PDB file of C-alpha atoms and ligand atoms in Angstrom:
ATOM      1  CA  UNK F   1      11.036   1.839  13.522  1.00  0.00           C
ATOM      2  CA  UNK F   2      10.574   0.148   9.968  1.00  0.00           C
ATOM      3  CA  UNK F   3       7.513  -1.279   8.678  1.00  0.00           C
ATOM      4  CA  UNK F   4       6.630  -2.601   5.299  1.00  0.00           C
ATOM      5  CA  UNK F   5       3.762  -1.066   3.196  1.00  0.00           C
ATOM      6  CA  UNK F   6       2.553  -3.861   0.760  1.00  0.00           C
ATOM      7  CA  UNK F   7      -1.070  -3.327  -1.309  1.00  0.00           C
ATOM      8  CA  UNK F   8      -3.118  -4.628  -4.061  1.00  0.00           C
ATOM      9  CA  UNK F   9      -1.847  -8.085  -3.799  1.00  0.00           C
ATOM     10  CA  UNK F  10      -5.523  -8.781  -6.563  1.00  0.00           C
ATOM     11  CA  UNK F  11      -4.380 -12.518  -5.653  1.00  0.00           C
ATOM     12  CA  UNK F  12      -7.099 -15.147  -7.452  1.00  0.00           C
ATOM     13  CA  UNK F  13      -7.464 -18.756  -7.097  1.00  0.00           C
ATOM     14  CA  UNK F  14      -6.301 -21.601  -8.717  1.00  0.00           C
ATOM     15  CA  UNK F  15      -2.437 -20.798  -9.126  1.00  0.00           C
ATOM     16  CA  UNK F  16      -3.769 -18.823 -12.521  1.00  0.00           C
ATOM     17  CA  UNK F  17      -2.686 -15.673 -14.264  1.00  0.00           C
ATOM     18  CA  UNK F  18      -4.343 -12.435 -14.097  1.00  0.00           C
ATOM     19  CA  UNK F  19      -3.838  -9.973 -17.298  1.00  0.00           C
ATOM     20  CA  UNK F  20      -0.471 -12.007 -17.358  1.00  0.00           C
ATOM     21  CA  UNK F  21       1.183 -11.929 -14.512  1.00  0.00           C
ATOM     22  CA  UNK F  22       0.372 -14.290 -11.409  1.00  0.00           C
ATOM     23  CA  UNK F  23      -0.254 -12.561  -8.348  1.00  0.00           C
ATOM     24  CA  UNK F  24      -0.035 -15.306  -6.092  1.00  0.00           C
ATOM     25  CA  UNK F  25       3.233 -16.152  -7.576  1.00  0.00           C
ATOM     26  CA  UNK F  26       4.664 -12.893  -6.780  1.00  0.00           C
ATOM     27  CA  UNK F  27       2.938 -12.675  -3.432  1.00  0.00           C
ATOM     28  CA  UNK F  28       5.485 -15.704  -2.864  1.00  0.00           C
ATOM     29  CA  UNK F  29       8.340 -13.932  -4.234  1.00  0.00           C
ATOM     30  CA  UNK F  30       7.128 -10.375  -1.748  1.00  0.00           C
ATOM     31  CA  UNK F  31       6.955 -12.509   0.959  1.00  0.00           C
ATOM     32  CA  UNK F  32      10.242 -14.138   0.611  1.00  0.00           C
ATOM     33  CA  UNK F  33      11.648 -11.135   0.185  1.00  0.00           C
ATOM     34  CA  UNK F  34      10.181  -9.393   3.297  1.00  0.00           C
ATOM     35  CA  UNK F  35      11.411 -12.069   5.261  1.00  0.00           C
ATOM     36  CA  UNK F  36      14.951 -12.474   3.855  1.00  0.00           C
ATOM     37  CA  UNK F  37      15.349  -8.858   3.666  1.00  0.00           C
ATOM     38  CA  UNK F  38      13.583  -6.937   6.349  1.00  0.00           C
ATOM     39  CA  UNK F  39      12.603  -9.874   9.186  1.00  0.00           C
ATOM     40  CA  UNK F  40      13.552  -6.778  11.602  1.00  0.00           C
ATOM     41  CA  UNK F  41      10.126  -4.796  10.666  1.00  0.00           C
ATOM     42  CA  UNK F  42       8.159  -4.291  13.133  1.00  0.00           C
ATOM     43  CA  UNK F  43       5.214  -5.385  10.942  1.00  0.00           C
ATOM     44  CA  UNK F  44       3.622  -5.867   7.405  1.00  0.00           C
ATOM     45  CA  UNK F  45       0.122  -3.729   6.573  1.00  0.00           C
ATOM     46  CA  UNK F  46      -1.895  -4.670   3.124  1.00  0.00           C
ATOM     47  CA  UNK F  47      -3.590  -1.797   2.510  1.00  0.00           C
ATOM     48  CA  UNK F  48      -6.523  -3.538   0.816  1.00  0.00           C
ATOM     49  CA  UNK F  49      -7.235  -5.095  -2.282  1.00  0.00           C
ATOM     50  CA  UNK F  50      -6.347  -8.748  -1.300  1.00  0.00           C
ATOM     51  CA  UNK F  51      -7.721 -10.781  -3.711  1.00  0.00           C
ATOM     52  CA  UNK F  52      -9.209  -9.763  -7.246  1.00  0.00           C
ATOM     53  CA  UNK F  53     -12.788 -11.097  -7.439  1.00  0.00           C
ATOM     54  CA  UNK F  54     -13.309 -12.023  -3.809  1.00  0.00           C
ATOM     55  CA  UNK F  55     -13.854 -15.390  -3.633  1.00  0.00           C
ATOM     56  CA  UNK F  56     -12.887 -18.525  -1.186  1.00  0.00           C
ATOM     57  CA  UNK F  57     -10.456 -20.086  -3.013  1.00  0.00           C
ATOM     58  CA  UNK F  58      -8.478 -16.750  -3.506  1.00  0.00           C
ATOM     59  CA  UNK F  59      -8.457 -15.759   0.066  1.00  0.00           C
ATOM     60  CA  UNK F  60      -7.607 -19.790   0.755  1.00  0.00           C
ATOM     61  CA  UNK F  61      -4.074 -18.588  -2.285  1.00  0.00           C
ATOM     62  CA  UNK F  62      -3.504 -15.226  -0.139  1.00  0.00           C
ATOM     63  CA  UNK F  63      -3.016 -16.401   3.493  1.00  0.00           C
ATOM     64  CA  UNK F  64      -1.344 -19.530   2.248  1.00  0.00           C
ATOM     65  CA  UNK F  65       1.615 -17.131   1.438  1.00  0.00           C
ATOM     66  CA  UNK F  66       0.910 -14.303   4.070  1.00  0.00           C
ATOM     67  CA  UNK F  67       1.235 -16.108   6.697  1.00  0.00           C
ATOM     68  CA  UNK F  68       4.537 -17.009   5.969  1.00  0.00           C
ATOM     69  CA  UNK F  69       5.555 -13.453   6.991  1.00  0.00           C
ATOM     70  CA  UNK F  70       7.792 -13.397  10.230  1.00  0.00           C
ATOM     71  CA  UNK F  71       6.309 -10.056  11.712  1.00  0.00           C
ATOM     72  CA  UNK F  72       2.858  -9.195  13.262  1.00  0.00           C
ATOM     73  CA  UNK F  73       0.777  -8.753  10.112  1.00  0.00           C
ATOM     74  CA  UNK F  74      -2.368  -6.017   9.707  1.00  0.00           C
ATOM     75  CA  UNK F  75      -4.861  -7.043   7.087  1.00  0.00           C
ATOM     76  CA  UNK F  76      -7.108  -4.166   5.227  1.00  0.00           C
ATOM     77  CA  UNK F  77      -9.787  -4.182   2.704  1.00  0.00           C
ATOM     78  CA  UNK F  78     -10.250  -2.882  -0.827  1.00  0.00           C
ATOM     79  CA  UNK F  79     -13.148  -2.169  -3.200  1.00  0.00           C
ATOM     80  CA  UNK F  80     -12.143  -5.505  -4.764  1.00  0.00           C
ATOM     81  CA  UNK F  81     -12.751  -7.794  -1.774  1.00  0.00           C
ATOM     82  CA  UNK F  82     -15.830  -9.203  -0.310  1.00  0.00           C
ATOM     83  CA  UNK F  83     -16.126  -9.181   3.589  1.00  0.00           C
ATOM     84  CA  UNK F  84     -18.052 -11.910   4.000  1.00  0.00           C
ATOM     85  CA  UNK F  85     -15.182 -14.134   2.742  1.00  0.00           C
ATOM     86  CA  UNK F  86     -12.393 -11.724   4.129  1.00  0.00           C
ATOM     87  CA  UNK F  87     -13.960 -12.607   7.429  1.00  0.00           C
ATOM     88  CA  UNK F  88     -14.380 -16.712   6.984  1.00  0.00           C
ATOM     89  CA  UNK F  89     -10.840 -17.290   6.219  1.00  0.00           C
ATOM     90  CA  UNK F  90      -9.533 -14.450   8.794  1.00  0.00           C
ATOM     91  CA  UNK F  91     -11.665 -14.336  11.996  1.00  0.00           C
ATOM     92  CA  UNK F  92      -9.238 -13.339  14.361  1.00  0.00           C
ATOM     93  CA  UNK F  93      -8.993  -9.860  12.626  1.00  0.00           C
ATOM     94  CA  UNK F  94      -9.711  -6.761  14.332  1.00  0.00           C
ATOM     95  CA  UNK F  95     -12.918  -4.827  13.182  1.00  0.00           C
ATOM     96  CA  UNK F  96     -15.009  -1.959  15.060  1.00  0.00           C
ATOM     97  CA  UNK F  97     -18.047  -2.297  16.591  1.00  0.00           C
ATOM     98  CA  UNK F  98     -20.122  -2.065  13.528  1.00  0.00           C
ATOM     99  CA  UNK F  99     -18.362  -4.789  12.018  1.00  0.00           C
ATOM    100  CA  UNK F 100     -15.707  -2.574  10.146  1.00  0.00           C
ATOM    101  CA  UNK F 101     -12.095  -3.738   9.356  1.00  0.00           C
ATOM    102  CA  UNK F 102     -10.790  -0.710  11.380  1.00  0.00           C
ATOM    103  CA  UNK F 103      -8.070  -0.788  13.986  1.00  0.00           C
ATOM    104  CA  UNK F 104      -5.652   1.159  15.683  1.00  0.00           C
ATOM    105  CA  UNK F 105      -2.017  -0.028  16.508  1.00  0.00           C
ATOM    106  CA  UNK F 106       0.475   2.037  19.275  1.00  0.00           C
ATOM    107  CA  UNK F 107       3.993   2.307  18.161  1.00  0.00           C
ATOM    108  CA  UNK F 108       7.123   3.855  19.482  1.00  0.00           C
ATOM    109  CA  UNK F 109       6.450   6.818  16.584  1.00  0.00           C
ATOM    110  CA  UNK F 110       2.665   7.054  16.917  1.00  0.00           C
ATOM    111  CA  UNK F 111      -0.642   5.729  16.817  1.00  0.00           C
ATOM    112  CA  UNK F 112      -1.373   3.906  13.651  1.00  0.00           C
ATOM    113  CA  UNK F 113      -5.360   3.954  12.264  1.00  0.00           C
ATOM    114  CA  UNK F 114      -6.204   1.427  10.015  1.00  0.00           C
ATOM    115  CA  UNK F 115      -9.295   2.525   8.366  1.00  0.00           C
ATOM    116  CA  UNK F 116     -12.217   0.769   6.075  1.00  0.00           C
ATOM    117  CA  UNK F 117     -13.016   2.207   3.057  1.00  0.00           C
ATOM    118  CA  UNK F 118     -14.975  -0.286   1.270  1.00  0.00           C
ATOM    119  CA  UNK F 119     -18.168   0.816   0.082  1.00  0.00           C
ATOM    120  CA  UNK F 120     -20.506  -2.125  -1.078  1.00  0.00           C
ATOM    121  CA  UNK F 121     -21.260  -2.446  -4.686  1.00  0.00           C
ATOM    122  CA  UNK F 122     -19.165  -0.053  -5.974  1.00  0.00           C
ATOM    123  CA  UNK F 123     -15.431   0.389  -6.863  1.00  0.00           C
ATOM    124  CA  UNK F 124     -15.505   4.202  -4.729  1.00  0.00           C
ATOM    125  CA  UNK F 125     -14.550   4.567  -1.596  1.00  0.00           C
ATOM    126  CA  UNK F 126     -17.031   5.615   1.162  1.00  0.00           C
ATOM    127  CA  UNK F 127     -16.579   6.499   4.583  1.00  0.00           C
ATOM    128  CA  UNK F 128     -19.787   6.721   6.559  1.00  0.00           C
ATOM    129  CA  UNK F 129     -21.071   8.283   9.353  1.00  0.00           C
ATOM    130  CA  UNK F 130     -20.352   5.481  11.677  1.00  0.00           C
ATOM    131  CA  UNK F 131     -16.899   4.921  10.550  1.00  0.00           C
ATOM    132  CA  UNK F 132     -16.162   8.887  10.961  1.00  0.00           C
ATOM    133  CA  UNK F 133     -17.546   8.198  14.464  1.00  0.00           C
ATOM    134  CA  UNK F 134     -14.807   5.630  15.358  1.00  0.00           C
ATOM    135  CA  UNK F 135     -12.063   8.071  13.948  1.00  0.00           C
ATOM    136  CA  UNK F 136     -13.291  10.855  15.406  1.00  0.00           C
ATOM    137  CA  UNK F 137     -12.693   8.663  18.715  1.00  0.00           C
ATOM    138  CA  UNK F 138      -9.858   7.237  17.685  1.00  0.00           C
ATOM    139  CA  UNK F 139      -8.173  10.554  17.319  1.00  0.00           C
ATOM    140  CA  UNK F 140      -9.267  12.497  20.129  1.00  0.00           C
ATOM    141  CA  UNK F 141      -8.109   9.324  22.385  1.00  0.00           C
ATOM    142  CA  UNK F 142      -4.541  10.610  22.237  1.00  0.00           C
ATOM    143  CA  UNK F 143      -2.486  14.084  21.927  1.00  0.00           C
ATOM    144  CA  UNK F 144       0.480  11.948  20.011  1.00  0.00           C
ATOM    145  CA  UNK F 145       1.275  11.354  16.515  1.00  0.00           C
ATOM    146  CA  UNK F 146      -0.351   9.773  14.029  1.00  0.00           C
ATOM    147  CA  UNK F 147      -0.361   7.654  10.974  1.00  0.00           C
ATOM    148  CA  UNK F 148      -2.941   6.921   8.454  1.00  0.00           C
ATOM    149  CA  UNK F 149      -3.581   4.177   6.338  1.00  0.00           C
ATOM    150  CA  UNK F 150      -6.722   3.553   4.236  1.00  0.00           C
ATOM    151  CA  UNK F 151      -7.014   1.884   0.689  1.00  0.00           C
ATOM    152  CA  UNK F 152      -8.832   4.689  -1.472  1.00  0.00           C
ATOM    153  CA  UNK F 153      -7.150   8.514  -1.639  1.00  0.00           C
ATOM    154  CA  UNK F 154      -9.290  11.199  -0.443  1.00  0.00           C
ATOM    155  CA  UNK F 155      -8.422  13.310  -3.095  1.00  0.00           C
ATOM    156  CA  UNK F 156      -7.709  13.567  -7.000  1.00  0.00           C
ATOM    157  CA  UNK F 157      -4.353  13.022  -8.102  1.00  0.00           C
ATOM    158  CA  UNK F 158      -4.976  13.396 -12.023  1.00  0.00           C
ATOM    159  CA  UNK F 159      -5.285   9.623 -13.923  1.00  0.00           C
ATOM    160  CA  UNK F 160      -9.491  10.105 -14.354  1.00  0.00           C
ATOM    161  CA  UNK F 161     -10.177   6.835 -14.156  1.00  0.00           C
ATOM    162  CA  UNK F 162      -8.571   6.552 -10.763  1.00  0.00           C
ATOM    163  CA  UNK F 163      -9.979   9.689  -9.459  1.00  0.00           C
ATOM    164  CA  UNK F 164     -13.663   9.130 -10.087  1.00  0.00           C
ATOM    165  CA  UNK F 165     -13.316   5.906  -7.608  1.00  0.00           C
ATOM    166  CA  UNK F 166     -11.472   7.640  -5.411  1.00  0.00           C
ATOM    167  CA  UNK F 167     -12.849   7.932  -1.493  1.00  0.00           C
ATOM    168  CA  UNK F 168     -16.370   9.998  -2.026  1.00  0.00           C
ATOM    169  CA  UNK F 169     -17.149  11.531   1.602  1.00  0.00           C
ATOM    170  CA  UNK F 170     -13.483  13.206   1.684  1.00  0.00           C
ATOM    171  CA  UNK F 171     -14.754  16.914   2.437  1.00  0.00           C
ATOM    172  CA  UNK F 172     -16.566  15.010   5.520  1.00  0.00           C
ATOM    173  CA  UNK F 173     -13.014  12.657   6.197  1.00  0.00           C
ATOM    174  CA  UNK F 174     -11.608  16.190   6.156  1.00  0.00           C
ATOM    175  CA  UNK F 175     -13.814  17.911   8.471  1.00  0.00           C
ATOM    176  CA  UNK F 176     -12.824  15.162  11.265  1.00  0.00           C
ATOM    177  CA  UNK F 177      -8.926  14.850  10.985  1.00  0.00           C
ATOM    178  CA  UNK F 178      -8.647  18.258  10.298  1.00  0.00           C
ATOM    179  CA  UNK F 179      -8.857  19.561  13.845  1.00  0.00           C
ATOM    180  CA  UNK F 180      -5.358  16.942  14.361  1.00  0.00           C
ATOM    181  CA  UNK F 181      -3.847  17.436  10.972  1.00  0.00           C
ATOM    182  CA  UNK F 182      -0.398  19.208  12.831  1.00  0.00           C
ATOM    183  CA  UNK F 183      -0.047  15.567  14.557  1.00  0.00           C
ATOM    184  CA  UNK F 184      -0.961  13.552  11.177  1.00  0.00           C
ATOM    185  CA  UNK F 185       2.850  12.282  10.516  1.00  0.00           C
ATOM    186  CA  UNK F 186       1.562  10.700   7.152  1.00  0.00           C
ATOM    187  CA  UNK F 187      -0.880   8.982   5.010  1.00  0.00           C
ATOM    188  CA  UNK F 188      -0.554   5.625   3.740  1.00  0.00           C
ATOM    189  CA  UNK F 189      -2.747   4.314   0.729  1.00  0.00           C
ATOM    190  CA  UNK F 190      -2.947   1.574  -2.253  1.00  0.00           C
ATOM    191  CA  UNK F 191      -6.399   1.640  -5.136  1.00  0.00           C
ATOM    192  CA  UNK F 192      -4.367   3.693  -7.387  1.00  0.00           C
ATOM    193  CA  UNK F 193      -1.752   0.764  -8.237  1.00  0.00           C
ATOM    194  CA  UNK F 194       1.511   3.601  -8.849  1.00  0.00           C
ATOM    195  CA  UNK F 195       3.977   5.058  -6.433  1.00  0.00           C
ATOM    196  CA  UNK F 196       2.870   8.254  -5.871  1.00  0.00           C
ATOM    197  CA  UNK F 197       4.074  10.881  -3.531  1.00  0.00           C
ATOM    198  CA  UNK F 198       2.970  14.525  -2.336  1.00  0.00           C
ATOM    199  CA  UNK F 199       1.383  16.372   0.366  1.00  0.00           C
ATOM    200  CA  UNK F 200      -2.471  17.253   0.984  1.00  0.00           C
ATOM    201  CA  UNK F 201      -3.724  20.051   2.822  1.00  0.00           C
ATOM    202  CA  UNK F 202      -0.479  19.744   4.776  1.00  0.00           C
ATOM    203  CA  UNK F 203      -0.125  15.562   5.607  1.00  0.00           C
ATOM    204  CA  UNK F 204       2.374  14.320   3.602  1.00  0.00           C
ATOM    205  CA  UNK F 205       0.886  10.755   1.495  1.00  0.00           C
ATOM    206  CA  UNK F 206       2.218   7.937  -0.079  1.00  0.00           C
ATOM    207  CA  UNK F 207       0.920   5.164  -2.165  1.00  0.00           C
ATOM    208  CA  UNK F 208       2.503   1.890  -3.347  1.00  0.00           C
ATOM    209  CA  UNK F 209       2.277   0.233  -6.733  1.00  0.00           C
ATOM    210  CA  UNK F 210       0.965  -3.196  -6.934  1.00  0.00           C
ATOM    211  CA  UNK F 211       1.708  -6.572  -6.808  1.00  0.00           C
ATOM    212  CA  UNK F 212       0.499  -7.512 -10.140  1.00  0.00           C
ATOM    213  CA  UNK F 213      -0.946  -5.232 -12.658  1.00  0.00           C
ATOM    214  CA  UNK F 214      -0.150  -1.199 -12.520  1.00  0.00           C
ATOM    215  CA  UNK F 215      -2.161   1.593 -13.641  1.00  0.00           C
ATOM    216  CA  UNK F 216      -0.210   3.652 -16.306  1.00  0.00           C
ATOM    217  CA  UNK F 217       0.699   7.031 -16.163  1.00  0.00           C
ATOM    218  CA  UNK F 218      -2.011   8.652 -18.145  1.00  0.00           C
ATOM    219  CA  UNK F 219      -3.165  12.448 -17.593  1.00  0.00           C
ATOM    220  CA  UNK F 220      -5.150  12.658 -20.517  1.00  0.00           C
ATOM    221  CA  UNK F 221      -7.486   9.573 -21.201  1.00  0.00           C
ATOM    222  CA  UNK F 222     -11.469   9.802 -19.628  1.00  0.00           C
ATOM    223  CA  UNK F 223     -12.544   8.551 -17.192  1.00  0.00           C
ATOM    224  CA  UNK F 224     -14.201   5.479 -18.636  1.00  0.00           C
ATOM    225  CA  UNK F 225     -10.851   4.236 -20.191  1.00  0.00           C
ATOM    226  CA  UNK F 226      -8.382   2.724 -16.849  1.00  0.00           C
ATOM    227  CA  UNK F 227      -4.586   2.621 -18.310  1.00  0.00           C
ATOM    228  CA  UNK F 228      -2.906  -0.700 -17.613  1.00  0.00           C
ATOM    229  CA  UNK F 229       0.537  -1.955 -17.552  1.00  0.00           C
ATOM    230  CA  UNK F 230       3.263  -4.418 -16.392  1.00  0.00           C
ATOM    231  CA  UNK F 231       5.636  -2.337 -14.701  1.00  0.00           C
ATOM    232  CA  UNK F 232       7.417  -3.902 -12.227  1.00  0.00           C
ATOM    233  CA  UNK F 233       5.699  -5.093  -8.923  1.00  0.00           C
ATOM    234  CA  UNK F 234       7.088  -3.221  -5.004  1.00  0.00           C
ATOM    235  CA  UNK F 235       6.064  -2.716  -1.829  1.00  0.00           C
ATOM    236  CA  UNK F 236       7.157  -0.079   0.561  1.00  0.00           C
ATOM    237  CA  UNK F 237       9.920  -0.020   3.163  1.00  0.00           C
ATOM    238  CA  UNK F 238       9.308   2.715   5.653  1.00  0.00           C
ATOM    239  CA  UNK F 239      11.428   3.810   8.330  1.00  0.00           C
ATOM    240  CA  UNK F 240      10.249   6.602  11.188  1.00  0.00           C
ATOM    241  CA  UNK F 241      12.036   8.332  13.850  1.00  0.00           C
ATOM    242  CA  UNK F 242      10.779  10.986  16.008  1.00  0.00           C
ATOM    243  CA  UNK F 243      12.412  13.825  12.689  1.00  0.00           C
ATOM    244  CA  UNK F 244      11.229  11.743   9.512  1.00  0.00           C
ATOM    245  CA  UNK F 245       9.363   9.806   7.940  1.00  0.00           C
ATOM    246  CA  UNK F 246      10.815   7.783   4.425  1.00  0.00           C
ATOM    247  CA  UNK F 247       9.350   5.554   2.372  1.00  0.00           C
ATOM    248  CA  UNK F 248      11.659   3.507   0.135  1.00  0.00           C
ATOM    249  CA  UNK F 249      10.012   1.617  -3.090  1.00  0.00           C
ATOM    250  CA  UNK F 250      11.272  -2.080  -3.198  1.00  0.00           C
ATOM    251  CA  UNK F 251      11.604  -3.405  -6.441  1.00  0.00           C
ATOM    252  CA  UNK F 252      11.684  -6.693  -5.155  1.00  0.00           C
ATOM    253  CA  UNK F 253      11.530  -9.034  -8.158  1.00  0.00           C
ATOM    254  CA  UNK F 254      13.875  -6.986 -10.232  1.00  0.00           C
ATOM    255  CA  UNK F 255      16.544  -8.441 -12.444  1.00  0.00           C
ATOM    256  CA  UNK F 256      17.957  -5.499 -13.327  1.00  0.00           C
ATOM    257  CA  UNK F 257      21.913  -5.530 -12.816  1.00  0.00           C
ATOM    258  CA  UNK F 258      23.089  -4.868  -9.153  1.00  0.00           C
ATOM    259  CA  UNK F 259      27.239  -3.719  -8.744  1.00  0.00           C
ATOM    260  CA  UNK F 260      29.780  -1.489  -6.767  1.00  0.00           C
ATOM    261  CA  UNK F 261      29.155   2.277  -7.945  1.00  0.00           C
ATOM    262  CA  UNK F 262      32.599   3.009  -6.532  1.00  0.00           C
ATOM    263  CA  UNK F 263      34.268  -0.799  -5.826  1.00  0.00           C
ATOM    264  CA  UNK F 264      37.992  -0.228  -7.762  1.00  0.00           C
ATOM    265  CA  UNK F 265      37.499   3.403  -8.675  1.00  0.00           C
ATOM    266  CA  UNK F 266      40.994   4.143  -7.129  1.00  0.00           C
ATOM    267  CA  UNK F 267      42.751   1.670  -8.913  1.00  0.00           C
ATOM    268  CA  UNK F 268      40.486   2.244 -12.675  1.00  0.00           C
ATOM    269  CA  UNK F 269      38.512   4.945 -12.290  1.00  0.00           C
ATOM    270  CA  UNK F 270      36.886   6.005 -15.513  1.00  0.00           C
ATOM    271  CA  UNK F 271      37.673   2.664 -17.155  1.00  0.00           C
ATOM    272  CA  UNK F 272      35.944   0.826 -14.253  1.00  0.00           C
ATOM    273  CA  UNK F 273      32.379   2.747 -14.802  1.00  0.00           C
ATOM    274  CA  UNK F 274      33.039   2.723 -19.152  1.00  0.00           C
ATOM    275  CA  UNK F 275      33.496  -0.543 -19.681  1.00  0.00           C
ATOM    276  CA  UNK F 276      31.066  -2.269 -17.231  1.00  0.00           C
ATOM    277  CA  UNK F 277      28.938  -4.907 -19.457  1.00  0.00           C
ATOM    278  CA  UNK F 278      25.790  -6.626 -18.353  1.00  0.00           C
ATOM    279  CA  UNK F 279      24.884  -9.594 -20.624  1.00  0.00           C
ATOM    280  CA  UNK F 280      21.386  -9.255 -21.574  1.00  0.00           C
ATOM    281  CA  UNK F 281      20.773  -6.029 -20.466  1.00  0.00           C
ATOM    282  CA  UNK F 282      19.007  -3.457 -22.623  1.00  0.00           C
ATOM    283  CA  UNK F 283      21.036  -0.303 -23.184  1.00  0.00           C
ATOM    284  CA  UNK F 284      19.035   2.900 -23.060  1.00  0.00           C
TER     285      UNK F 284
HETATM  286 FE1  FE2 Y 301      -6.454  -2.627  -6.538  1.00  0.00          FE
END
């Protein structure tokens, strides 16, 4: 099975630029890549973080390009968008009882649970007792694997900034998967805008930069001071058998130079790899 894993899309009305770079422009460009690329996924999740500031127009900027995708498509939130207007301009997605974006998928590899961490008012993540109802459900409904995905971490990974927001009810998160942590095949999240990768308290996690604006890596800086940068904008391509689970990152608007590692070796070898010149590219 693949699937993609695409988050923090931060897309805002009015075809503008935000801290630079135009996120519904490269939405456009993600999308067109998906398609082109990987039309054989079995679907697309945004793990949150739509649109930037929430508002009408830039939900009206997001689906015009996400709906463009060719596979079934699962639609999160983030701390940065508003329900209200989430739910105006996509109805038809699935919530719980209580009104929460949360949903559960079956696959051929497992369960998927698509969880809501939005708290209101603040950029944290909360989890309440009426969502850790619905997952305590959701998980004891089946025996089988399972995947995660949620936009805020439940625990620290070491930028400051990014940790203070991160989900604030994790010790009670814990206390419910816990119990089915042997059957927890991985953990998919976005909020911190970087790939990172590791393991906690046995699940293994992964997180996918953005489509706009990263956070920088910065271990030292407070918490009131959130590193930005540029780097370049990816989503996820994940594939799962019954053994593994792999996440590639996509690099998808990358003009960095593409070429045969091995194409002619036998008939230049060294001289073939030596003399290789890319116009315009910077040499390290
Ligand atoms: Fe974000």
């Amino acid at each position: 099975m693949k699937f993609i894993h695409l988050t923090d899309t931060h897309v805002i009305g009015g075809n503008r630029t935000l801290y630079g770079a135009n996120p519904a422009r490269r939405l456009a460009l993600a999308v067109d890549s998906i398609n082109a690329e990987h039309g054989d996924a079995a679907f697309t999740v945004v793990t949150g973080d739509l649109t930037h500031w929430g508002d009408a127009d830039a939900y009206a900027a997001f689906e015009a390009q996400i709906r463009r995708l060719a596979m079934p498509l699962v639609l999160m939130v983030g701390n940065h968008d508003d329900s209200a207007a989430f739910a105006d301009r996509f109805p038809e997605v699935a919530r719980d009882e209580h009104g929460f974006v949360q949903s559960r998928r079956e696959t051929p590899q497992g369960t998927c649970l698509f969880l809501d961490t939005k708290q209101p008012g603040t950029h944290a993540g909360g989890y309440c007792a009426q969502r850790l109802a619905w997952l305590k459900r959701q998980l004891e409904a089946t025996d089988g694997p399972v995947f995660l995905f949620m936009h805020h971490p439940p625990f620290r990974h070491g930028i400051k900034s990014m940790d203070a927001i991160m989900m604030q009810d994790h010790e009670a998160f814990w206390q419910v998967i816990e119990p089915h942590r042997a059957r927890i095949r991985h953990l998919f999240f976005g909020h911190v805008h970087r790939a990172i990768f590791g393991n906690w308290r046995g699940i293994s996690y992964s997180c996918m930069r953005g489509l706009n604006h990263q956070v920088a890596l910065d271990l030292v800086s407070d918490a009131a001071s959130i590193p930005g940068d540029l780097a370049e904008p990816a989503y996820g391509v994940v594939l799962c058998d019954t053994d593994c689970v792999t996440v590639h990152l996509h690099e998808f608007a990358s003009r960095a130079p593409r070429f045969p590692l091995n194409a002619s070796e036998h008939e230049f070898g060294e001289q073939y790899a030596t003399s290789m010149v890319h116009p315009g590219f910077r040499d390290l």
